[in-house]
Amino acid sequence: MKLNNKTDIFTGLAVSILGVLIFIWTTKIEKAPLGLSPADYPRIIAFGFIITGIILCIQSIISNEEIKKKYNKINIMKIALLLIICYIYIWLVKYIGFVSLTPILLFVSMLIFGYKKITISIFISITLTIIINLVFAIFLKVPLPKFSLF
Amino acid sequence: MLHFFIDGLKIALQMQNLLYMMIGTLGGIIIGALPGATSSMGIILLLPFTYYMDPKSALMMLAGMYSGSMFGGSISAILVGVPGTPSASATLLDGYPLAKQGKAGKAISAALIASVAGGLLSGIALVFLSVPLANFALKFAPVDYFSLAIFGLTIIASVSGKYMIKGLIAGLAGLFISTVGIENIQGSERFTFGIPALTSGFDLIPVLIGVFAIAEILSEIENKSSPVIQHSLSANFLSGIELKSILIPILVGSIIGILIGVIPGTGGTIATFLAYNELRRWSKKRENFGKGALEGVAVCESSNNAVTGGALVPTLALGVPGDVVTAVMLGAMVLIGVKPGPLLFQSNPDIVYSFFAGWFIIQLMMLVLGFFSIISAPYILKIPKNILMPAVLVFAIIGSFAIRNSLYDVTVAITFGIVGYFMKKHSFPQAPLVLGVILGPMAEVNLNRALILSGNNWSILVKSPMSLLFLIFSALSIILAIVSYQQEKKVKTS
């Protein structure tokens, strides 16, 4: 079985299972005396999920489409690393603050994207953070997270 | 009426008013181009400056902010694939591919001309058709809104192309995402799994930023090629043939934009997708849509800006806001001492007509100010990708945070970025997911209201002429999409 066909079959199955799960999750929701019950609308969607999931499975099984290799190990590692850094950033920024943490995020992302001039990337990271802080925190009055560790 | 307009024009052409309008328009373009900074945010920011101003000048400055931000949203959508405002998300479908082909300047030119034309045409509607259009809008019942939302959802069939089932799954996923949180009518919690943050559901902007911007950043890690850059200035402007090719899209976009704009509670995002879909459906070059068609950019931007004038029709004529931004505008008007409604036209014609005249001047100002964004476009794209993408990442983070000042929204954006990345990888179109998130609540709430009002009588869906019309359009829309897909398939195999 070809790579994309395989993933499409699994996706179709997952979508159908999600549809069934939505039905199960909505069983506890109380019915409304008039109009749609809060469970009705998600159930219509769930029904759609089940049907389209099955169709996707069948389509993938009978399809003869040529599939190209989709993933490169190094790139996937880079993407995973960037995402982990983003989640760590979200977790830490409320303690460390936007101004202190964003240059690090920018610097590391530039490294992940393959920028090799360290001095320039440090300069850009700091300058860009200051500019963004000026625009959003000072001018647009967005309360960006501040250092609050102590 | 004409003498009122001439008097209004005299007021609008006063030096200080021209300056205020320029500040508003320029500020709007900048605000619009920043992801996460919305038109309503821009108007709220301007509001403190208007307290001590003459109401006429204040209104013109606010209108400049409104119009400018609608165009500004397209700049970031075209250049870096991040829609500055939600209504620029349809512009991205063709604008960003154009930028990748080295036609960013042309795309912004088309967006600018279309925005100005849309703004001017909606201004004409605002001046001459305010009262009849406002009355048309008032006749919209919940059942009509529901059918309009269904009609909007049929767009999924045509934007999905050969991946129809995947598009449907993406659309259903969008609808499902919109059900997370507290349900609007009964107030029951749905799919929150005991997580407090999920009770407020998913805001549209973080989802939009995630699915389009973060997904694009992740994909760019794999993409080693750089966008083509046009070094000659003239290559950034539209040729005569290109200009001619966007005239019909502008007209289509403007008409749809005005009509959608006047219907309260709809807004630019729905209008742009509807206009895009209608133009694509009837275009002879429909295969170019989604790959970098100037017509696609033009139709979206004209409808986007036509919504501004359209949404102001019920705001000024009835005191009923047409969308979120005009709701903020309405609040601003009350704060500066202007009371919108039918009496405004009789009691304060100077305010109304100077506003109308100012509206046209603002569109022309936008043309001049937007010119600089066309010139600067290639310079932004000259920034190496390994610097530009991290910068876009930080803008995407700030953009999602700024909506509700919440880090939860940033988590939502990053998570939907992963979803969007895998969708791209496995040929699931992303636009249907966003459409589902936008139209889902509109469909559910209005169907519920219609059923409550009719005592659970489902025949209400076909009893209302407007609703019936939209449902027929929906059926035709799906049939046409399937037929045209089959025809394309036949042509390809033969």
PDB file of N, CA and C in Angstrom, chain A residues 22 26 29 38-43 45-46 49, chain B residues 172-184 188-192 198-202 436-437 440-441 444:
ATOM      1  N   ILE A  22     -18.172  11.821  19.113  1.00  0.00           N
ATOM      2  CA  ILE A  22     -19.029  13.009  19.314  1.00  0.00           C
ATOM      3  C   ILE A  22     -20.432  12.556  19.737  1.00  0.00           C
ATOM      4  N   THR A  26     -22.036  13.512  23.415  1.00  0.00           N
ATOM      5  CA  THR A  26     -23.243  14.363  23.501  1.00  0.00           C
ATOM      6  C   THR A  26     -24.430  13.657  24.182  1.00  0.00           C
ATOM      7  N   ILE A  29     -25.781  15.486  27.328  1.00  0.00           N
ATOM      8  CA  ILE A  29     -26.322  16.855  27.221  1.00  0.00           C
ATOM      9  C   ILE A  29     -27.845  16.802  27.261  1.00  0.00           C
ATOM     10  N   PRO A  38     -28.680  21.349  22.505  1.00  0.00           N
ATOM     11  CA  PRO A  38     -27.254  21.631  22.290  1.00  0.00           C
ATOM     12  C   PRO A  38     -26.494  20.433  21.712  1.00  0.00           C
ATOM     13  N   ALA A  39     -27.115  19.242  21.812  1.00  0.00           N
ATOM     14  CA  ALA A  39     -26.439  18.049  21.280  1.00  0.00           C
ATOM     15  C   ALA A  39     -26.748  17.823  19.799  1.00  0.00           C
ATOM     16  N   ASP A  40     -27.850  18.397  19.319  1.00  0.00           N
ATOM     17  CA  ASP A  40     -28.301  18.089  17.952  1.00  0.00           C
ATOM     18  C   ASP A  40     -27.317  18.528  16.870  1.00  0.00           C
ATOM     19  N   TYR A  41     -26.872  19.763  16.995  1.00  0.00           N
ATOM     20  CA  TYR A  41     -26.002  20.314  15.955  1.00  0.00           C
ATOM     21  C   TYR A  41     -24.673  19.534  15.869  1.00  0.00           C
ATOM     22  N   PRO A  42     -24.012  19.283  17.023  1.00  0.00           N
ATOM     23  CA  PRO A  42     -22.782  18.466  16.924  1.00  0.00           C
ATOM     24  C   PRO A  42     -23.062  17.071  16.355  1.00  0.00           C
ATOM     25  N   ARG A  43     -24.265  16.558  16.598  1.00  0.00           N
ATOM     26  CA  ARG A  43     -24.578  15.220  16.080  1.00  0.00           C
ATOM     27  C   ARG A  43     -24.698  15.230  14.550  1.00  0.00           C
ATOM     28  N   ILE A  45     -22.971  17.161  12.695  1.00  0.00           N
ATOM     29  CA  ILE A  45     -21.563  17.205  12.273  1.00  0.00           C
ATOM     30  C   ILE A  45     -20.953  15.793  12.397  1.00  0.00           C
ATOM     31  N   ALA A  46     -21.271  15.125  13.505  1.00  0.00           N
ATOM     32  CA  ALA A  46     -20.740  13.773  13.747  1.00  0.00           C
ATOM     33  C   ALA A  46     -21.165  12.821  12.632  1.00  0.00           C
ATOM     34  N   PHE A  49     -19.034  13.475   9.743  1.00  0.00           N
ATOM     35  CA  PHE A  49     -17.699  12.907   9.949  1.00  0.00           C
ATOM     36  C   PHE A  49     -17.683  11.416   9.601  1.00  0.00           C
TER      37      PHE A  49
ATOM     38  N   LEU B 172     -16.197  20.259   8.059  1.00  0.00           N
ATOM     39  CA  LEU B 172     -16.873  19.677   9.237  1.00  0.00           C
ATOM     40  C   LEU B 172     -16.027  19.900  10.492  1.00  0.00           C
ATOM     41  N   ALA B 173     -14.701  19.772  10.321  1.00  0.00           N
ATOM     42  CA  ALA B 173     -13.809  20.010  11.467  1.00  0.00           C
ATOM     43  C   ALA B 173     -13.969  21.451  11.950  1.00  0.00           C
ATOM     44  N   GLY B 174     -14.068  22.386  10.999  1.00  0.00           N
ATOM     45  CA  GLY B 174     -14.282  23.793  11.359  1.00  0.00           C
ATOM     46  C   GLY B 174     -15.589  23.982  12.106  1.00  0.00           C
ATOM     47  N   LEU B 175     -16.640  23.327  11.609  1.00  0.00           N
ATOM     48  CA  LEU B 175     -17.953  23.421  12.277  1.00  0.00           C
ATOM     49  C   LEU B 175     -17.868  22.847  13.688  1.00  0.00           C
ATOM     50  N   PHE B 176     -17.152  21.723  13.812  1.00  0.00           N
ATOM     51  CA  PHE B 176     -17.014  21.080  15.124  1.00  0.00           C
ATOM     52  C   PHE B 176     -16.239  21.992  16.094  1.00  0.00           C
ATOM     53  N   ILE B 177     -15.165  22.572  15.586  1.00  0.00           N
ATOM     54  CA  ILE B 177     -14.355  23.467  16.427  1.00  0.00           C
ATOM     55  C   ILE B 177     -15.224  24.617  16.961  1.00  0.00           C
ATOM     56  N   SER B 178     -16.137  25.092  16.103  1.00  0.00           N
ATOM     57  CA  SER B 178     -16.982  26.220  16.525  1.00  0.00           C
ATOM     58  C   SER B 178     -18.004  25.819  17.595  1.00  0.00           C
ATOM     59  N   THR B 179     -18.204  24.516  17.802  1.00  0.00           N
ATOM     60  CA  THR B 179     -19.171  24.103  18.829  1.00  0.00           C
ATOM     61  C   THR B 179     -18.527  23.984  20.223  1.00  0.00           C
ATOM     62  N   VAL B 180     -17.192  24.034  20.264  1.00  0.00           N
ATOM     63  CA  VAL B 180     -16.502  23.888  21.558  1.00  0.00           C
ATOM     64  C   VAL B 180     -16.770  25.132  22.422  1.00  0.00           C
ATOM     65  N   GLY B 181     -17.102  24.901  23.670  1.00  0.00           N
ATOM     66  CA  GLY B 181     -17.357  26.020  24.587  1.00  0.00           C
ATOM     67  C   GLY B 181     -18.793  26.039  25.049  1.00  0.00           C
ATOM     68  N   ILE B 182     -19.244  27.234  25.455  1.00  0.00           N
ATOM     69  CA  ILE B 182     -20.622  27.338  25.951  1.00  0.00           C
ATOM     70  C   ILE B 182     -21.572  27.601  24.780  1.00  0.00           C
ATOM     71  N   GLU B 183     -22.589  26.774  24.679  1.00  0.00           N
ATOM     72  CA  GLU B 183     -23.563  26.905  23.588  1.00  0.00           C
ATOM     73  C   GLU B 183     -24.372  28.189  23.788  1.00  0.00           C
ATOM     74  N   ASN B 184     -24.689  28.846  22.658  1.00  0.00           N
ATOM     75  CA  ASN B 184     -25.250  30.199  22.725  1.00  0.00           C
ATOM     76  C   ASN B 184     -26.670  30.317  23.257  1.00  0.00           C
ATOM     77  N   SER B 188     -25.337  25.467  27.622  1.00  0.00           N
ATOM     78  CA  SER B 188     -24.679  24.218  28.056  1.00  0.00           C
ATOM     79  C   SER B 188     -23.221  24.190  27.586  1.00  0.00           C
ATOM     80  N   GLU B 189     -22.393  23.530  28.394  1.00  0.00           N
ATOM     81  CA  GLU B 189     -20.987  23.369  28.004  1.00  0.00           C
ATOM     82  C   GLU B 189     -20.875  22.202  27.040  1.00  0.00           C
ATOM     83  N   ARG B 190     -20.055  22.372  25.989  1.00  0.00           N
ATOM     84  CA  ARG B 190     -19.872  21.271  25.040  1.00  0.00           C
ATOM     85  C   ARG B 190     -18.385  21.053  24.783  1.00  0.00           C
ATOM     86  N   PHE B 191     -17.972  19.813  24.852  1.00  0.00           N
ATOM     87  CA  PHE B 191     -16.606  19.383  24.501  1.00  0.00           C
ATOM     88  C   PHE B 191     -15.528  20.188  25.237  1.00  0.00           C
ATOM     89  N   THR B 192     -15.785  20.521  26.492  1.00  0.00           N
ATOM     90  CA  THR B 192     -14.776  21.266  27.247  1.00  0.00           C
ATOM     91  C   THR B 192     -13.932  20.318  28.103  1.00  0.00           C
ATOM     92  N   LEU B 198     -11.299  26.009  27.779  1.00  0.00           N
ATOM     93  CA  LEU B 198     -12.100  25.640  26.606  1.00  0.00           C
ATOM     94  C   LEU B 198     -13.533  26.160  26.668  1.00  0.00           C
ATOM     95  N   THR B 199     -13.958  26.631  27.843  1.00  0.00           N
ATOM     96  CA  THR B 199     -15.346  27.119  27.944  1.00  0.00           C
ATOM     97  C   THR B 199     -15.584  28.338  27.043  1.00  0.00           C
ATOM     98  N   SER B 200     -14.518  29.118  26.803  1.00  0.00           N
ATOM     99  CA  SER B 200     -14.699  30.282  25.914  1.00  0.00           C
ATOM    100  C   SER B 200     -14.520  29.897  24.447  1.00  0.00           C
ATOM    101  N   GLY B 201     -14.292  28.627  24.191  1.00  0.00           N
ATOM    102  CA  GLY B 201     -14.194  28.160  22.801  1.00  0.00           C
ATOM    103  C   GLY B 201     -12.920  28.607  22.119  1.00  0.00           C
ATOM    104  N   PHE B 202     -12.931  28.562  20.802  1.00  0.00           N
ATOM    105  CA  PHE B 202     -11.762  28.981  20.021  1.00  0.00           C
ATOM    106  C   PHE B 202     -12.101  30.262  19.278  1.00  0.00           C
ATOM    107  N   GLY B 436     -15.771  26.877   8.132  1.00  0.00           N
ATOM    108  CA  GLY B 436     -16.583  26.189   9.135  1.00  0.00           C
ATOM    109  C   GLY B 436     -16.593  26.937  10.457  1.00  0.00           C
ATOM    110  N   VAL B 437     -15.405  27.416  10.861  1.00  0.00           N
ATOM    111  CA  VAL B 437     -15.316  28.147  12.137  1.00  0.00           C
ATOM    112  C   VAL B 437     -16.106  29.458  12.056  1.00  0.00           C
ATOM    113  N   GLY B 440     -20.129  28.337  11.223  1.00  0.00           N
ATOM    114  CA  GLY B 440     -20.754  27.391  12.152  1.00  0.00           C
ATOM    115  C   GLY B 440     -21.665  28.050  13.169  1.00  0.00           C
ATOM    116  N   PRO B 441     -21.148  29.005  13.952  1.00  0.00           N
ATOM    117  CA  PRO B 441     -22.016  29.636  14.960  1.00  0.00           C
ATOM    118  C   PRO B 441     -23.210  30.354  14.335  1.00  0.00           C
ATOM    119  N   GLU B 444     -25.801  27.638  13.412  1.00  0.00           N
ATOM    120  CA  GLU B 444     -26.444  26.994  14.560  1.00  0.00           C
ATOM    121  C   GLU B 444     -27.379  27.939  15.312  1.00  0.00           C
TER     122      GLU B 444
END
